[in-house]
Short mmCIF file of C-alpha atoms in Angstrom, two decimals:
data_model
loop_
_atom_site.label_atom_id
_atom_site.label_comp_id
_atom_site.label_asym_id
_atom_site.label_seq_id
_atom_site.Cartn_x
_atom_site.Cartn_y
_atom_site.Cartn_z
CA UNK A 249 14.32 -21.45 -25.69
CA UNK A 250 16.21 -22.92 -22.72
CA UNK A 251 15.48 -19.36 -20.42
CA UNK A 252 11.76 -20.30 -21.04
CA UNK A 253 11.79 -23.71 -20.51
CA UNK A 254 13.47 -22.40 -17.03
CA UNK A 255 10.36 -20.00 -16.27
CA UNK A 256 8.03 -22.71 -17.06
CA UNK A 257 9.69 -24.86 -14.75
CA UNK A 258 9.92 -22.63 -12.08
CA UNK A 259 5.93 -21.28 -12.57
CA UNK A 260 5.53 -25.31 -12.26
CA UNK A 261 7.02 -25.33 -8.76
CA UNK A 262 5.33 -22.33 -7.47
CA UNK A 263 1.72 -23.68 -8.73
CA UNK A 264 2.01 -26.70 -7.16
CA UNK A 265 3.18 -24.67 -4.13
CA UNK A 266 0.14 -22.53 -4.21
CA UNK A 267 -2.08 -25.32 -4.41
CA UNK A 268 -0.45 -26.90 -1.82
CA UNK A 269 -0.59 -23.75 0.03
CA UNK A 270 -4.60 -23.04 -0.59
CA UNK A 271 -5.27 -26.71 0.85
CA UNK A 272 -3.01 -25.90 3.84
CA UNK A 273 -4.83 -22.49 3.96
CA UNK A 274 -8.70 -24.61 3.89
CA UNK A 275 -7.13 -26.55 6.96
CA UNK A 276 -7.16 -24.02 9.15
CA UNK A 277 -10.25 -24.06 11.80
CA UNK A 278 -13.15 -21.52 11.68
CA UNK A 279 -12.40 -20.62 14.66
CA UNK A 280 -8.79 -19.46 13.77
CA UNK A 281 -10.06 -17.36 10.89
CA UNK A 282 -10.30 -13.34 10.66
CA UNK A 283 -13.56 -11.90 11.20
CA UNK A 284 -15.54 -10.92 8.19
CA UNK A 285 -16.05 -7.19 7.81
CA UNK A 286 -18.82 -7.31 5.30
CA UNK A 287 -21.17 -9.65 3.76
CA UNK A 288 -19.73 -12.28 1.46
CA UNK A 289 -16.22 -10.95 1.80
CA UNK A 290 -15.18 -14.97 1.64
CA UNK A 291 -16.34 -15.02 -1.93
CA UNK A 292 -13.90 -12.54 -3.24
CA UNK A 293 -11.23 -14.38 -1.53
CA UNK A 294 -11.63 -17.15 -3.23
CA UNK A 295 -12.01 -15.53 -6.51
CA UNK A 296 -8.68 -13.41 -6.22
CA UNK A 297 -7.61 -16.94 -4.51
CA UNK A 298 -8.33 -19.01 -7.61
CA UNK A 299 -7.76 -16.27 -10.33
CA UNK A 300 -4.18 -16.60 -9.02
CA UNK A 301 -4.32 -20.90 -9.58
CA UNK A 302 -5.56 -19.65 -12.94
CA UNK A 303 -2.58 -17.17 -14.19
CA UNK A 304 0.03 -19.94 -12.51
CA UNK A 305 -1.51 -22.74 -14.28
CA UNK A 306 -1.19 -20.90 -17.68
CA UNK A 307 2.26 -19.80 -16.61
CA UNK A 308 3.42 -23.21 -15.62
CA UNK A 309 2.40 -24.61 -19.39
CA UNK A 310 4.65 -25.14 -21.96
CA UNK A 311 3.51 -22.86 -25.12
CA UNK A 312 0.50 -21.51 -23.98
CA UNK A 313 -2.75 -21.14 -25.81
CA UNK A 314 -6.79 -21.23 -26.03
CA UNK A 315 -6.50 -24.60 -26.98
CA UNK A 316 -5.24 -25.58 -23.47
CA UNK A 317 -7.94 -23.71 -21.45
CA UNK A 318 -10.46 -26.79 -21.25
CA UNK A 319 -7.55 -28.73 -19.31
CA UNK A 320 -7.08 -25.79 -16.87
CA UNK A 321 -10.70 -24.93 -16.06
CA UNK A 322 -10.96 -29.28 -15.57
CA UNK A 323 -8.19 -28.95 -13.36
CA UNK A 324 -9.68 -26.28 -11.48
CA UNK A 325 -13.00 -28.00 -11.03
CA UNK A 326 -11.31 -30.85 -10.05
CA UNK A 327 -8.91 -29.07 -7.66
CA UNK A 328 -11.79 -26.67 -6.07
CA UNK A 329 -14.04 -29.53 -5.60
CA UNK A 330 -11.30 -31.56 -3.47
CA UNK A 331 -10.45 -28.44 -1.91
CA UNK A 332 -14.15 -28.07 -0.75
CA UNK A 333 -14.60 -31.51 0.11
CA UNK A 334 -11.45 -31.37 2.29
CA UNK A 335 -12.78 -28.25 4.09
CA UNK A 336 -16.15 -30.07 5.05
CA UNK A 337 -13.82 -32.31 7.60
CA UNK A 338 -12.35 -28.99 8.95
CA UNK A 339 -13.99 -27.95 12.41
CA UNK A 340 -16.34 -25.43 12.11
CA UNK A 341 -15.68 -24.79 8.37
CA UNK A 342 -18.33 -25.85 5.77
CA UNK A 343 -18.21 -26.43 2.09
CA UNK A 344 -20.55 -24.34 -0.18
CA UNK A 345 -21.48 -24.81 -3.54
CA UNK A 346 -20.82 -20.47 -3.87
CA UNK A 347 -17.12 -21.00 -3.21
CA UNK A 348 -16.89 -23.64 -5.53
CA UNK A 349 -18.39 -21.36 -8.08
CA UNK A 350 -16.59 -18.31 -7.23
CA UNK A 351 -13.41 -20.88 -7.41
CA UNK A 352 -14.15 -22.11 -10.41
CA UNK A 353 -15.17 -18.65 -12.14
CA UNK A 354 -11.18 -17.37 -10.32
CA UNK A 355 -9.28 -20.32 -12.58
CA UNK A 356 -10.85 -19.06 -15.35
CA UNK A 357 -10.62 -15.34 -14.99
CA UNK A 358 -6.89 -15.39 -14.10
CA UNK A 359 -5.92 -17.99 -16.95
CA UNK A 360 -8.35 -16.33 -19.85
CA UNK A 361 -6.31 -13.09 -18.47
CA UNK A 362 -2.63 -14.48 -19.43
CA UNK A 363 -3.91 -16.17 -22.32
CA UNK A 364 -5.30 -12.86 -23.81
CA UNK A 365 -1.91 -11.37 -23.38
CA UNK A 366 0.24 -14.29 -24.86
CA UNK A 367 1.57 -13.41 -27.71
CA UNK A 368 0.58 -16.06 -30.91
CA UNK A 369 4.71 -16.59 -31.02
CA UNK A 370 5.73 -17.22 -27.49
#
């Protein structure tokens, strides 16, 4: 019990990292971003960007279960809605209501993923 208690902390410090780090990330310029090399290649970014939030939020949650997915996909409104709010004061960056979606549709992808593999005793 104490070695998962240890994991759960330490999934607890690397999603708030990550969130930290995909703010950070939404601070950068436009004008210091990569070219896109094909049409709506920002959209899969931010799913495979949010899909990760997901699996660390379900990670970072003591005794994980279905239960506890209502919290995580509030959590990751709330957290891609700031995160698109914040990038509308970013020069020459925009918010979009498509990356929100494709956010929100990430955090649930990547935590219904680790919940369908959790075991009903862990």
């Amino acid at each position: 019990c104490q070695l998962k208690n240890m994991s759960v902390i330490k999934f607890r410090f690397l999603f708030g990292f990550y969130s930290l780090l995909i703010l950070t990330i939404s601070g950068i310029p436009g004008t210091k971003l990569p070219e896109i090399w094909f049409p709506n290649e920002d959209k899969l970014f931010h799913f495979i960007e949010y899909s990760v939030l997901g699996i660390l939020a379900v990670k970072s949650i003591q005794n994980p279960n279905w239960l506890k997915l209502p919290l995580i996909l509030v959590y990751g409104i709330l957290f891609a809605g700031l995160d698109e709010f914040w990038q509308s004061f970013i020069p020459n960056r925009c918010s979009s209501i498509y990356d929100f979606l494709f956010d929100v549709l990430g955090v649930g992808f990547g935590s219904m993923l680790i919940l369908s593999t959790v075991k009903k005793h862990d």
